[in-house]
């Protein structure tokens, strides 16, 4: 058990969360290495080992300290990056470049040059500007680069609108209008400097059903057939993105990875057979699914404000600076008072952060035991898009990250200092 309760205290991957809070201070991100490994194992068992010619790349935007690159490499997965900064981090961690792919809807010239220079595995071309720019860059570097087209499949997903990415009205991907996608395919196939591998889509995040993946898949299959018929060109890759949902609260009923992958693989096999096409490699890009439940955030409870007949606000020493998801997406979380993990839930409170924003609420209306100032509150499933979206609003420092495994703990990201925060600031000479 990754999370367990011993003597009324919450343990995470064998470590007492109280001891961690005491040793490192709060707020603190804690990440379980065993949970990450068991997720990667499930990816191997229910996808990579089960189906030939498949690949999984971790969507690094979810959480990317150098240590995470090392874990992902050891687990045998590739890496998806979306900026020069993520690529730089991966390179610094000596992640094998051929296993890196580059997504993003507005890659700069410098980022494309960097990617081509390093000889990155695949670039997922998002739009026609990028296609032209990349071809020039490759020509200048005299290097051939493997590309996929990210398409906009025009499907709706059942999730928050800010994390829906496959609808027609989207900033991501190439629209499927024939006058746009067909010339792009033509150019990619004929280009001397681009190796056209196939099609990519990503329909959205935190999904608990496979409908949008399956609907989007049809558009990629149709394009695969088009390229075969028109050019006798066999694509080698179909990338179906990430988006597989996890458990934040009891309301979430996440599905297994097989629930997503089996119908996708069956449909691709069937389509290829029907159309006499060699089945391309199938690639997935999970982010949240790998790291989300592997993380938790520890806070110390501070002021407690009871507004008679309205609500009780319980303030913690972090907030939207270390977890902006509730403010951005009305995301819901569950929490445990780490030092009262077995105490009965006696009251309903709202957990808020310390930022100067009314929207700085971490959990609205949670049932919880009697809470006191000084208690340690563990907010669960914060591994994905917590640290990676952290910020310095109100000049709060970004918490450190501790990796735990089998009762051992080590810092993988140091807590920021006040000095770190002002390091790049310059007082002008007036
Ligand atoms: N591939 C592409 C091209 C993506 O854009 C994304 C996420 C993923 C893979 C990984 O998706 P995942 O498996 O993690 O759902 N900040 C938001 C999530 C934004 C996701 C953006 N793209 C959140 O905190 O919910």
mmCIF file of C-alpha atoms in Angstrom, residues 29 216 375:
data_model
loop_
_atom_site.group_PDB
_atom_site.id
_atom_site.type_symbol
_atom_site.label_atom_id
_atom_site.label_comp_id
_atom_site.label_asym_id
_atom_site.label_seq_id
_atom_site.Cartn_x
_atom_site.Cartn_y
_atom_site.Cartn_z
ATOM 1 C CA UNK A 29 5.357 18.231 -2.259
ATOM 2 C CA UNK A 216 -10.706 11.027 -32.947
ATOM 3 C CA UNK A 375 -2.204 20.163 12.308
#
